[in-house]
Every structure is written in C-alpha cells, then in structure tokens.
mmCIF file of C-alpha atoms in Angstrom:
data_model
loop_
_atom_site.group_PDB
_atom_site.id
_atom_site.type_symbol
_atom_site.label_atom_id
_atom_site.label_comp_id
_atom_site.label_asym_id
_atom_site.label_seq_id
_atom_site.Cartn_x
_atom_site.Cartn_y
_atom_site.Cartn_z
ATOM 1 C CA UNK A 1 113.242 90.419 132.425
ATOM 2 C CA UNK A 2 111.026 91.678 129.601
ATOM 3 C CA UNK A 3 109.987 88.250 128.369
ATOM 4 C CA UNK A 4 106.752 86.366 128.930
ATOM 5 C CA UNK A 5 106.319 85.422 132.582
ATOM 6 C CA UNK A 6 104.109 82.758 134.135
ATOM 7 C CA UNK A 7 103.080 82.023 137.703
ATOM 8 C CA UNK A 8 103.258 79.754 139.496
ATOM 9 C CA UNK A 9 106.084 77.754 137.945
ATOM 10 C CA UNK A 10 104.948 74.563 139.625
ATOM 11 C CA UNK A 11 101.603 73.496 141.022
ATOM 12 C CA UNK A 12 100.730 70.258 142.755
ATOM 13 C CA UNK A 13 97.062 69.687 143.428
ATOM 14 C CA UNK A 14 94.742 66.889 144.363
ATOM 15 C CA UNK A 15 92.246 65.510 141.905
ATOM 16 C CA UNK A 16 89.025 67.470 141.985
ATOM 17 C CA UNK A 17 90.572 70.766 143.067
ATOM 18 C CA UNK A 18 90.516 73.944 140.987
ATOM 19 C CA UNK A 19 93.706 75.647 139.863
ATOM 20 C CA UNK A 20 94.434 78.985 138.207
ATOM 21 C CA UNK A 21 97.537 80.014 136.298
ATOM 22 C CA UNK A 22 98.629 83.477 135.276
ATOM 23 C CA UNK A 23 100.493 84.690 132.210
ATOM 24 C CA UNK A 24 101.998 88.136 131.689
ATOM 25 C CA UNK A 25 102.863 88.678 128.022
ATOM 26 C CA UNK A 26 105.598 90.834 126.593
ATOM 27 C CA UNK A 27 104.545 94.453 126.925
ATOM 28 C CA UNK A 28 102.486 95.692 123.960
ATOM 29 C CA UNK A 29 102.005 92.205 122.526
ATOM 30 C CA UNK A 30 98.347 92.070 121.566
ATOM 31 C CA UNK A 31 98.064 88.340 120.918
ATOM 32 C CA UNK A 32 98.329 85.813 123.720
ATOM 33 C CA UNK A 33 98.216 82.028 123.400
ATOM 34 C CA UNK A 34 97.908 79.068 125.744
ATOM 35 C CA UNK A 35 99.415 75.693 124.897
ATOM 36 C CA UNK A 36 99.731 72.426 126.782
ATOM 37 C CA UNK A 37 102.808 70.209 126.564
ATOM 38 C CA UNK A 38 103.064 66.655 127.825
ATOM 39 C CA UNK A 39 106.294 64.720 128.202
ATOM 40 C CA UNK A 40 107.910 63.859 124.904
ATOM 41 C CA UNK A 41 105.433 65.846 122.818
ATOM 42 C CA UNK A 42 105.280 69.219 121.176
ATOM 43 C CA UNK A 43 103.043 71.944 122.571
ATOM 44 C CA UNK A 44 99.344 71.630 121.699
ATOM 45 C CA UNK A 45 97.257 74.728 121.082
ATOM 46 C CA UNK A 46 94.501 75.449 123.610
ATOM 47 C CA UNK A 47 93.245 78.972 122.982
ATOM 48 C CA UNK A 48 94.266 82.466 121.965
ATOM 49 C CA UNK A 49 93.321 86.078 122.557
ATOM 50 C CA UNK A 50 93.672 89.215 120.553
ATOM 51 C CA UNK A 51 93.525 91.966 123.131
ATOM 52 C CA UNK A 52 90.684 90.923 125.453
ATOM 53 C CA UNK A 53 88.793 88.900 122.852
ATOM 54 C CA UNK A 54 89.122 85.121 122.939
ATOM 55 C CA UNK A 55 89.173 84.296 119.236
ATOM 56 C CA UNK A 56 89.651 80.547 119.127
ATOM 57 C CA UNK A 57 89.437 77.555 121.429
ATOM 58 C CA UNK A 58 90.712 74.082 120.695
ATOM 59 C CA UNK A 59 88.448 71.076 121.106
ATOM 60 C CA UNK A 60 91.084 70.013 123.678
ATOM 61 C CA UNK A 61 89.721 72.756 125.905
ATOM 62 C CA UNK A 62 86.909 70.985 127.731
ATOM 63 C CA UNK A 63 84.260 72.879 129.653
ATOM 64 C CA UNK A 64 86.394 72.462 132.786
ATOM 65 C CA UNK A 65 88.902 74.879 131.291
ATOM 66 C CA UNK A 66 88.328 78.611 131.067
ATOM 67 C CA UNK A 67 90.648 81.407 130.066
ATOM 68 C CA UNK A 68 90.312 85.137 130.429
ATOM 69 C CA UNK A 69 92.194 88.244 129.481
ATOM 70 C CA UNK A 70 89.997 90.929 130.994
ATOM 71 C CA UNK A 71 91.988 94.061 130.203
ATOM 72 C CA UNK A 72 93.954 92.816 127.260
ATOM 73 C CA UNK A 73 97.123 92.478 129.309
ATOM 74 C CA UNK A 74 97.678 89.443 131.565
ATOM 75 C CA UNK A 75 95.663 86.261 131.147
ATOM 76 C CA UNK A 76 94.492 83.526 133.487
ATOM 77 C CA UNK A 77 93.780 79.879 132.749
ATOM 78 C CA UNK A 78 91.553 78.066 135.209
ATOM 79 C CA UNK A 79 91.013 74.334 135.379
ATOM 80 C CA UNK A 80 88.064 73.181 137.451
ATOM 81 C CA UNK A 81 87.725 69.712 139.001
ATOM 82 C CA UNK A 82 91.224 68.708 137.948
ATOM 83 C CA UNK A 83 91.865 65.189 136.678
ATOM 84 C CA UNK A 84 95.119 63.244 136.547
ATOM 85 C CA UNK A 85 95.080 63.615 132.777
ATOM 86 C CA UNK A 86 95.417 67.373 133.220
ATOM 87 C CA UNK A 87 98.993 66.891 134.465
ATOM 88 C CA UNK A 88 101.176 68.717 131.938
ATOM 89 C CA UNK A 89 103.221 71.828 131.319
ATOM 90 C CA UNK A 90 100.990 74.800 130.501
ATOM 91 C CA UNK A 91 102.771 77.274 128.278
ATOM 92 C CA UNK A 92 101.809 80.817 127.439
ATOM 93 C CA UNK A 93 103.099 82.706 124.425
ATOM 94 C CA UNK A 94 102.619 86.183 123.052
ATOM 95 C CA UNK A 95 103.127 87.898 119.738
ATOM 96 C CA UNK A 96 102.785 91.411 118.385
ATOM 97 C CA UNK A 97 99.884 92.304 116.130
ATOM 98 C CA UNK A 98 101.687 94.359 113.515
ATOM 99 C CA UNK A 99 101.463 93.310 109.882
ATOM 100 C CA UNK A 100 103.941 90.541 109.189
ATOM 101 C CA UNK A 101 104.405 89.709 112.886
ATOM 102 C CA UNK A 102 103.814 86.017 113.461
ATOM 103 C CA UNK A 103 106.599 85.134 115.874
ATOM 104 C CA UNK A 104 105.394 83.659 119.148
ATOM 105 C CA UNK A 105 107.530 84.009 122.261
ATOM 106 C CA UNK A 106 106.989 81.530 125.051
ATOM 107 C CA UNK A 107 107.016 81.832 128.800
ATOM 108 C CA UNK A 108 108.723 79.302 131.103
ATOM 109 C CA UNK A 109 105.485 77.431 131.704
ATOM 110 C CA UNK A 110 103.550 76.206 134.715
ATOM 111 C CA UNK A 111 104.039 72.536 135.478
ATOM 112 C CA UNK A 112 100.847 71.042 136.874
ATOM 113 C CA UNK A 113 100.862 67.755 138.734
ATOM 114 C CA UNK A 114 97.499 66.299 139.718
ATOM 115 C CA UNK A 115 97.742 63.589 142.383
ATOM 116 C CA UNK B 1 93.383 70.650 111.142
ATOM 117 C CA UNK B 2 97.084 70.841 110.416
ATOM 118 C CA UNK B 3 99.185 67.734 111.096
ATOM 119 C CA UNK B 4 102.956 68.111 111.389
ATOM 120 C CA UNK B 5 105.250 65.104 111.411
ATOM 121 C CA UNK B 6 108.879 65.371 112.458
ATOM 122 C CA UNK B 7 111.822 63.024 111.916
ATOM 123 C CA UNK B 8 113.983 61.705 113.396
ATOM 124 C CA UNK B 9 112.831 61.587 116.995
ATOM 125 C CA UNK B 10 116.433 61.367 118.231
ATOM 126 C CA UNK B 11 119.673 62.405 116.581
ATOM 127 C CA UNK B 12 123.202 61.942 117.869
ATOM 128 C CA UNK B 13 126.047 63.707 116.064
ATOM 129 C CA UNK B 14 129.744 64.208 116.636
ATOM 130 C CA UNK B 15 130.777 67.733 117.523
ATOM 131 C CA UNK B 16 131.567 69.630 114.350
ATOM 132 C CA UNK B 17 129.290 67.507 112.148
ATOM 133 C CA UNK B 18 125.976 68.675 110.677
ATOM 134 C CA UNK B 19 122.491 67.829 111.905
ATOM 135 C CA UNK B 20 119.357 67.766 109.755
ATOM 136 C CA UNK B 21 115.775 67.534 111.011
ATOM 137 C CA UNK B 22 112.863 67.121 108.610
ATOM 138 C CA UNK B 23 109.188 67.975 108.967
ATOM 139 C CA UNK B 24 106.170 67.445 106.759
ATOM 140 C CA UNK B 25 102.826 69.189 106.998
ATOM 141 C CA UNK B 26 99.384 68.345 105.713
ATOM 142 C CA UNK B 27 97.595 71.658 105.089
ATOM 143 C CA UNK B 28 98.687 73.307 101.850
ATOM 144 C CA UNK B 29 97.361 76.625 103.204
ATOM 145 C CA UNK B 30 100.099 76.720 105.857
ATOM 146 C CA UNK B 31 102.595 79.462 105.109
ATOM 147 C CA UNK B 32 104.564 80.155 108.292
ATOM 148 C CA UNK B 33 107.089 77.628 109.639
ATOM 149 C CA UNK B 34 109.051 78.371 112.822
ATOM 150 C CA UNK B 35 111.597 76.220 114.610
ATOM 151 C CA UNK B 36 111.990 76.169 118.387
ATOM 152 C CA UNK B 37 114.796 74.917 120.599
ATOM 153 C CA UNK B 38 113.894 73.689 124.076
ATOM 154 C CA UNK B 39 116.568 72.868 126.614
ATOM 155 C CA UNK B 40 115.680 70.703 129.582
ATOM 156 C CA UNK B 41 113.400 72.597 131.956
ATOM 157 C CA UNK B 42 113.459 75.745 129.837
ATOM 158 C CA UNK B 43 110.957 77.541 127.629
ATOM 159 C CA UNK B 44 110.766 76.866 123.868
ATOM 160 C CA UNK B 45 112.989 79.432 122.169
ATOM 161 C CA UNK B 46 112.354 80.603 118.615
ATOM 162 C CA UNK B 47 115.574 80.087 116.665
ATOM 163 C CA UNK B 48 114.562 80.628 113.060
ATOM 164 C CA UNK B 49 111.441 80.805 110.920
ATOM 165 C CA UNK B 50 110.556 80.811 107.247
ATOM 166 C CA UNK B 51 107.553 82.015 105.289
ATOM 167 C CA UNK B 52 106.079 80.506 102.190
ATOM 168 C CA UNK B 53 107.437 83.117 99.803
ATOM 169 C CA UNK B 54 111.012 82.092 100.651
ATOM 170 C CA UNK B 55 112.763 78.799 99.862
ATOM 171 C CA UNK B 56 115.697 79.077 102.235
ATOM 172 C CA UNK B 57 116.820 81.200 105.145
ATOM 173 C CA UNK B 58 120.131 81.221 107.017
ATOM 174 C CA UNK B 59 121.267 82.594 110.339
ATOM 175 C CA UNK B 60 124.889 81.839 111.146
ATOM 176 C CA UNK B 61 125.134 78.055 111.678
ATOM 177 C CA UNK B 62 121.450 77.309 111.217
ATOM 178 C CA UNK B 63 119.390 77.261 108.050
ATOM 179 C CA UNK B 64 115.885 76.257 107.107
ATOM 180 C CA UNK B 65 114.648 75.123 103.709
ATOM 181 C CA UNK B 66 111.062 74.895 102.513
ATOM 182 C CA UNK B 67 109.564 72.871 99.683
ATOM 183 C CA UNK B 68 105.932 73.956 99.350
ATOM 184 C CA UNK B 69 105.180 71.533 96.540
ATOM 185 C CA UNK B 70 106.223 68.556 98.619
ATOM 186 C CA UNK B 71 104.964 70.160 101.844
ATOM 187 C CA UNK B 72 108.126 69.655 103.797
ATOM 188 C CA UNK B 73 110.711 71.837 105.493
ATOM 189 C CA UNK B 74 114.015 71.098 107.164
ATOM 190 C CA UNK B 75 116.368 72.532 109.776
ATOM 191 C CA UNK B 76 120.099 72.317 109.142
ATOM 192 C CA UNK B 77 122.664 72.924 111.866
ATOM 193 C CA UNK B 78 126.280 73.058 110.742
ATOM 194 C CA UNK B 79 129.447 72.779 112.836
ATOM 195 C CA UNK B 80 127.469 71.458 115.784
ATOM 196 C CA UNK B 81 128.586 72.345 119.296
ATOM 197 C CA UNK B 82 127.703 70.780 122.674
ATOM 198 C CA UNK B 83 125.390 73.729 123.416
ATOM 199 C CA UNK B 84 123.274 72.703 120.418
ATOM 200 C CA UNK B 85 122.121 69.666 122.443
ATOM 201 C CA UNK B 86 118.395 70.176 123.053
ATOM 202 C CA UNK B 87 114.948 69.195 121.793
ATOM 203 C CA UNK B 88 114.018 70.913 118.529
ATOM 204 C CA UNK B 89 110.408 71.413 117.440
ATOM 205 C CA UNK B 90 109.097 72.396 114.047
ATOM 206 C CA UNK B 91 105.700 74.040 113.690
ATOM 207 C CA UNK B 92 103.338 75.320 111.027
ATOM 208 C CA UNK B 93 100.507 77.792 110.799
ATOM 209 C CA UNK B 94 98.802 80.018 108.269
ATOM 210 C CA UNK B 95 98.693 83.741 108.569
ATOM 211 C CA UNK B 96 95.057 84.268 109.390
ATOM 212 C CA UNK B 97 94.944 81.417 111.880
ATOM 213 C CA UNK B 98 98.003 82.158 114.069
ATOM 214 C CA UNK B 99 97.860 79.006 116.173
ATOM 215 C CA UNK B 100 100.910 76.792 115.769
ATOM 216 C CA UNK B 101 100.733 73.056 115.128
ATOM 217 C CA UNK B 102 103.910 71.433 116.425
ATOM 218 C CA UNK B 103 105.815 68.315 115.518
ATOM 219 C CA UNK B 104 106.646 65.814 118.248
ATOM 220 C CA UNK B 105 110.226 67.033 118.588
ATOM 221 C CA UNK B 106 113.751 65.798 117.883
ATOM 222 C CA UNK B 107 116.207 65.235 120.718
ATOM 223 C CA UNK B 108 119.621 66.271 119.440
ATOM 224 C CA UNK B 109 122.723 65.136 121.299
ATOM 225 C CA UNK B 110 126.097 66.524 120.269
ATOM 226 C CA UNK B 111 128.939 64.237 121.369
ATOM 227 C CA UNK B 112 132.147 66.004 122.338
#
C-alpha cells in the first residue's frame, strides 16, 4: 500500500497519560499535515510541515500537543497529560510540493479514546 | 480564518436521482476547493477539486461548480448509486496557506 499510513489505528488511554501517534506520508510528499476530527464534524487543522520544518500551528494545538518530523519523512504527534476532550480521530495527510500541487491525501487515522 | 458552511447536513435520494451539496466560504482569498468522500470507518478520499480560475469541473458522474462572486461552490452527483452513500465534506484553502478548512459534512443516503 503506497498511501499514507498511521499507527496505531486505535488507542485507549487513561486521563493524564501521554500518547504518541505516527504518520508515514506518501513517498516523496514534502508536505505533511495533522488534523483532528470529532464525531459529526469535518477535520480541523492542527499543524503542518514542509520537509522537517513545522510551518504553522493552529490555536487548537495547546502546549500539551507537540509534533515533529525530524528527517522530513515520518511524523509523530504527542499529546501529554491527555484529557477526555482529546478523544477524537487524528488524521494525517500529505501532499507533494510541486507547483500546482495542492491535493491532500489522508491516512486512515488514529482513533484516540481517553477514559 | 476561513469559515466554510455546508448544506444540507443529511440528504436522502432515490437511486438514479441527482444529489446536490452546497458550501459557502468566508475568505475571498480562498482559491482551492476540494471535495472528500468518507465512508464509515474509512479515510477521507479526495474525489474532485476545483481552483478559482475554473467555474466548473466534471469527472464522470460528479461535477463541481464555483461562483467566486457569491463565494459558494457545489457538488453534483448524477445517476446516484448505493455506493455513493457516504459523508461528503467540502473544504477551502488558498494557495500559499495550504491548510484546509472543512465544512461539517453531508450524510448522503442513496435508497435502492
């Protein structure tokens, strides 16, 4: 499968624990995005990278959230001291950087449940 | 920031009929408008997109129209089939920003 992959697919954690998700973009896609989707809503933008540089962060991304893309390939999203309100589907997307390339391709998501 | 509104929230159509979903956006600088289809438990799948220099785009049974003056765009699905049943999301962005602002989604049900 050459699409965007995410691991784990499901994560159940207790409030206060830290969790980390991984995203592997489509090969050679330079831009990588994280979104959060709650039930009955569209995805909400969290942050994005061009290569290893994190270029924008949403105000939704509190200081408990951190994202990295150390070598410009895969990315991780960490949530510290999880809260019940963090329960959501976390989606990763990638897109190529070439001129005129704006299409974003999504991974299957990581569903987080905070108990 | 960009605000995208999508209507209707649910849409039920008879197989073979057409379905139309409408979205409005707030930021006149937005110039890229994709549509995604999301089946239950699956990833959002890009089905068609349109850019601001084009008024209409078609791909087989789906088409998208854009009215930049009125700041709205629509998805049209003709000859609907049961496999068209899904949640459809519209989104908007502008070229130098890249992040997508999504509508709340439309649940389409095609009755056999």
